[in-house]
Amino acid sequence: MKQIIFLITLTALLYSCHTTGQLANPNNPGYSNSDTLITESLFNDRASTISEENIQKILDGNYKLPQQLRVVIANLENRQQKIYSRSDEEYLKSRQSWLDLFSQKFTQSPRVSKLSIIPDLLISKPASFTNIREAAVRMQADIVVMYSITGDLYSKYKFFTKPDIKAFSTTQLIILDVRTGLIPFSTIVTKDFLSQRKKEELDNLEAMNRVQNEAVLLTINEIGQKITSFLNTK
């Protein structure tokens, strides 16, 4: 009698395990993981500036840029870590040429109705998305274009010939929507430029400055193409 009861109990136990295994198998039609599906963060992040509720709204929501755009541009370059330049005067001239090229690329789009530059006086240090956004609000802008440029130089000296000068430049750019605080566009472009000192250049230092500037302009031109494509499709 005890053997019969043992066999019945063992059979029931094996059947139960088999059924449970089938339900836990994702390939089984009866499988359900509704009890374990994670739809929001389970971490208690006290440093977060966005609530869990708003994170869900942002990720599940739809977004579209205004058709007509008032644009402001902000340079986030660290003045103490400026890329190579022979003098402050040449650096400021180069900085202005980069800003002019960015402005040119944006004004080529018919969607841009107004373009301005955020003065350094309006951006507190250290810069943050919050104070840049508030500065853009004061200037009645729809989007803020923020960019940062870094670079480096390498020289290879040769006997009896002019040294090769190679510059690398990396430009980072993001577009911040002022109304929503969202970033609909971002890109990072790195370019290099190789050259030698020209006859009219006084020394290698002047040549280095030109080569570095050429590398920067290459990155801005490529970013300009990406911006044009973005504005034409959004």
C-alpha positions as semicolon CSV with decimal commas, in nm:
position;residue;x (nm);y (nm);z (nm)
1;M;0,000;0,000;0,000
2;K;0,281;0,240;0,091
3;Q;0,448;0,167;-0,242
4;I;0,129;0,260;-0,430
5;I;0,097;0,590;-0,241
6;F;0,467;0,667;-0,309
7;L;0,423;0,600;-0,682
8;I;0,114;0,821;-0,701
9;T;0,295;1,107;-0,519
10;L;0,603;1,075;-0,741
11;T;0,391;1,076;-1,057
12;A;0,204;1,390;-0,945
13;L;0,532;1,565;-0,862
14;L;0,688;1,484;-1,200
15;Y;0,377;1,602;-1,382
16;S;0,379;1,925;-1,185
17;C;0,744;1,993;-1,274
18;H;0,680;1,914;-1,639
19;T;0,385;2,155;-1,653
20;T;0,579;2,431;-1,478
21;G;0,869;2,386;-1,720
22;Q;0,633;2,422;-2,016
23;L;0,486;2,745;-1,881
24;A;0,834;2,888;-1,821
25;N;0,944;2,807;-2,175
26;P;0,911;3,116;-2,404
27;N;0,850;2,880;-2,699
28;N;0,543;2,738;-2,532
29;P;0,213;2,902;-2,645
30;G;0,101;2,917;-2,284
31;Y;0,409;3,106;-2,169
32;S;0,349;3,438;-1,995
33;N;0,603;3,673;-1,841
34;S;0,359;3,948;-1,741
35;D;0,465;3,913;-1,380
36;T;0,832;3,979;-1,460
37;L;0,801;4,240;-1,740
38;I;0,990;4,552;-1,631
39;T;0,841;4,877;-1,763
40;E;1,015;5,135;-1,543
41;S;1,333;5,183;-1,345
42;L;1,361;4,983;-1,024
43;F;1,659;5,188;-0,907
44;N;1,621;5,470;-0,658
45;D;1,824;5,745;-0,825
46;R;1,805;6,049;-0,599
47;A;2,026;6,253;-0,832
48;S;1,782;6,221;-1,124
49;T;1,627;6,547;-1,246
50;I;1,350;6,368;-1,439
51;S;1,073;6,182;-1,260
52;E;0,994;5,822;-1,352
53;E;0,653;5,934;-1,474
54;N;0,804;6,193;-1,708
55;I;1,062;5,944;-1,835
56;Q;0,778;5,720;-1,946
57;K;0,600;6,013;-2,114
58;I;0,915;6,119;-2,299
59;L;0,999;5,771;-2,425
60;D;0,641;5,690;-2,527
61;G;0,557;6,033;-2,668
62;N;0,591;6,184;-3,014
63;Y;0,804;6,485;-3,094
64;K;0,826;6,730;-3,382
65;L;1,027;7,047;-3,438
66;P;0,839;7,368;-3,523
67;Q;0,831;7,437;-3,895
68;Q;0,982;7,784;-3,858
69;L;1,285;7,803;-3,631
70;R;1,445;8,087;-3,440
71;V;1,798;7,965;-3,375
72;V;2,062;8,072;-3,126
73;I;2,418;7,936;-3,124
74;A;2,630;7,878;-2,814
75;N;3,001;7,799;-2,812
76;L;3,083;7,563;-2,525
77;E;3,456;7,562;-2,585
78;N;3,666;7,591;-2,271
79;R;3,867;7,911;-2,313
80;Q;4,143;7,770;-2,091
81;Q;4,178;7,462;-2,314
82;K;4,169;7,630;-2,652
83;I;4,313;7,439;-2,943
84;Y;4,649;7,537;-3,084
85;S;4,688;7,899;-3,187
86;R;4,983;8,128;-3,231
87;S;4,826;8,421;-3,049
88;D;4,503;8,533;-2,892
89;E;4,435;8,753;-3,193
90;E;4,462;8,463;-3,438
91;Y;4,261;8,242;-3,205
92;L;3,977;8,495;-3,190
93;K;3,981;8,533;-3,567
94;S;3,966;8,156;-3,613
95;R;3,687;8,127;-3,355
96;Q;3,487;8,389;-3,542
97;S;3,539;8,211;-3,876
98;W;3,403;7,887;-3,729
99;L;3,100;8,067;-3,592
100;D;3,041;8,238;-3,928
101;L;3,052;7,902;-4,106
102;F;2,803;7,748;-3,862
103;S;2,574;8,047;-3,914
104;Q;2,604;8,013;-4,290
105;K;2,508;7,645;-4,279
106;F;2,195;7,712;-4,075
107;T;2,075;8,013;-4,273
108;Q;2,083;7,800;-4,587
109;S;1,773;7,623;-4,459
110;P;1,440;7,795;-4,541
111;R;1,309;7,681;-4,202
112;V;1,543;7,915;-4,015
113;S;1,364;8,248;-3,978
114;K;1,613;8,409;-3,738
115;L;1,966;8,334;-3,618
116;S;2,149;8,487;-3,323
117;I;2,453;8,419;-3,107
118;I;2,426;8,375;-2,731
119;P;2,681;8,615;-2,576
120;D;2,921;8,464;-2,325
121;L;2,778;8,707;-2,067
122;L;2,447;8,515;-2,068
123;I;2,607;8,177;-1,998
124;S;2,714;8,124;-1,641
125;K;3,019;7,916;-1,556
126;P;3,020;7,625;-1,548
127;A;2,770;7,607;-1,831
128;S;2,468;7,380;-1,794
129;F;2,165;7,286;-2,004
130;T;1,947;7,476;-1,759
131;N;2,119;7,816;-1,784
132;I;2,171;7,783;-2,161
133;R;1,803;7,702;-2,205
134;E;1,704;8,002;-1,992
135;A;1,934;8,227;-2,197
136;A;1,765;8,099;-2,514
137;V;1,424;8,174;-2,366
138;R;1,530;8,533;-2,299
139;M;1,630;8,556;-2,666
140;Q;1,297;8,399;-2,778
141;A;1,464;8,110;-2,957
142;D;1,307;7,779;-3,056
143;I;1,630;7,579;-3,061
144;V;1,982;7,616;-2,923
145;V;2,280;7,491;-3,123
146;M;2,568;7,404;-2,890
147;Y;2,909;7,310;-3,019
148;S;3,257;7,237;-2,886
149;I;3,583;7,204;-3,081
150;T;3,902;7,030;-2,974
151;G;4,214;6,938;-3,167
152;D;4,580;6,850;-3,176
153;L;4,885;6,889;-3,398
154;Y;5,165;6,657;-3,508
155;S;5,482;6,748;-3,694
156;K;5,719;6,514;-3,873
157;Y;6,055;6,672;-3,943
158;K;6,262;6,566;-4,242
159;F;6,620;6,638;-4,341
160;F;6,657;6,895;-4,623
161;T;6,278;6,927;-4,670
162;K;5,992;7,107;-4,502
163;P;5,828;6,921;-4,213
164;D;5,488;6,763;-4,258
165;I;5,225;6,920;-4,033
166;K;4,915;6,717;-3,952
167;A;4,621;6,844;-3,753
168;F;4,327;6,658;-3,602
169;S;4,004;6,827;-3,504
170;T;3,691;6,695;-3,334
171;T;3,369;6,897;-3,332
172;Q;3,072;6,799;-3,118
173;L;2,733;6,956;-3,182
174;I;2,388;6,914;-3,034
175;I;2,054;7,083;-3,095
176;L;1,842;7,151;-2,786
177;D;1,469;7,216;-2,823
178;V;1,393;7,507;-2,591
179;R;1,027;7,420;-2,528
180;T;1,071;7,055;-2,438
181;G;1,436;7,030;-2,334
182;L;1,476;6,737;-2,575
183;I;1,779;6,687;-2,802
184;P;1,655;6,589;-3,149
185;F;1,998;6,601;-3,314
186;S;2,358;6,535;-3,210
187;T;2,678;6,449;-3,392
188;I;3,054;6,416;-3,347
189;V;3,287;6,460;-3,644
190;T;3,666;6,415;-3,647
191;K;3,881;6,519;-3,942
192;D;4,251;6,553;-4,014
193;F;4,444;6,781;-4,248
194;L;4,802;6,737;-4,372
195;S;5,015;7,015;-4,518
196;Q;5,354;7,185;-4,521
197;R;5,463;7,538;-4,453
198;K;5,391;7,776;-4,740
199;K;5,641;8,027;-4,875
200;E;5,444;8,328;-4,752
201;E;5,426;8,196;-4,396
202;L;5,682;8,348;-4,163
203;D;5,749;8,038;-3,956
204;N;5,624;7,689;-3,870
205;L;5,403;7,832;-3,598
206;E;5,198;8,024;-3,853
207;A;5,173;7,714;-4,070
208;M;5,053;7,506;-3,775
209;N;4,777;7,753;-3,702
210;R;4,658;7,738;-4,065
211;V;4,664;7,358;-4,075
212;Q;4,470;7,332;-3,750
213;N;4,211;7,578;-3,876
214;E;4,169;7,379;-4,200
215;A;4,096;7,064;-3,999
216;V;3,831;7,246;-3,798
217;L;3,664;7,381;-4,113
218;L;3,645;7,029;-4,255
219;T;3,448;6,912;-3,952
220;I;3,210;7,208;-3,968
221;N;3,143;7,153;-4,338
222;E;3,051;6,789;-4,279
223;I;2,829;6,880;-3,985
224;G;2,663;7,144;-4,203
225;Q;2,563;6,874;-4,451
226;K;2,417;6,663;-4,171
227;I;2,222;6,960;-4,036
228;T;2,079;7,036;-4,378
229;S;1,966;6,675;-4,417
230;F;1,814;6,675;-4,067
231;L;1,615;6,994;-4,118
232;N;1,487;6,868;-4,453
233;T;1,348;6,548;-4,302
234;K;1,213;6,661;-3,961
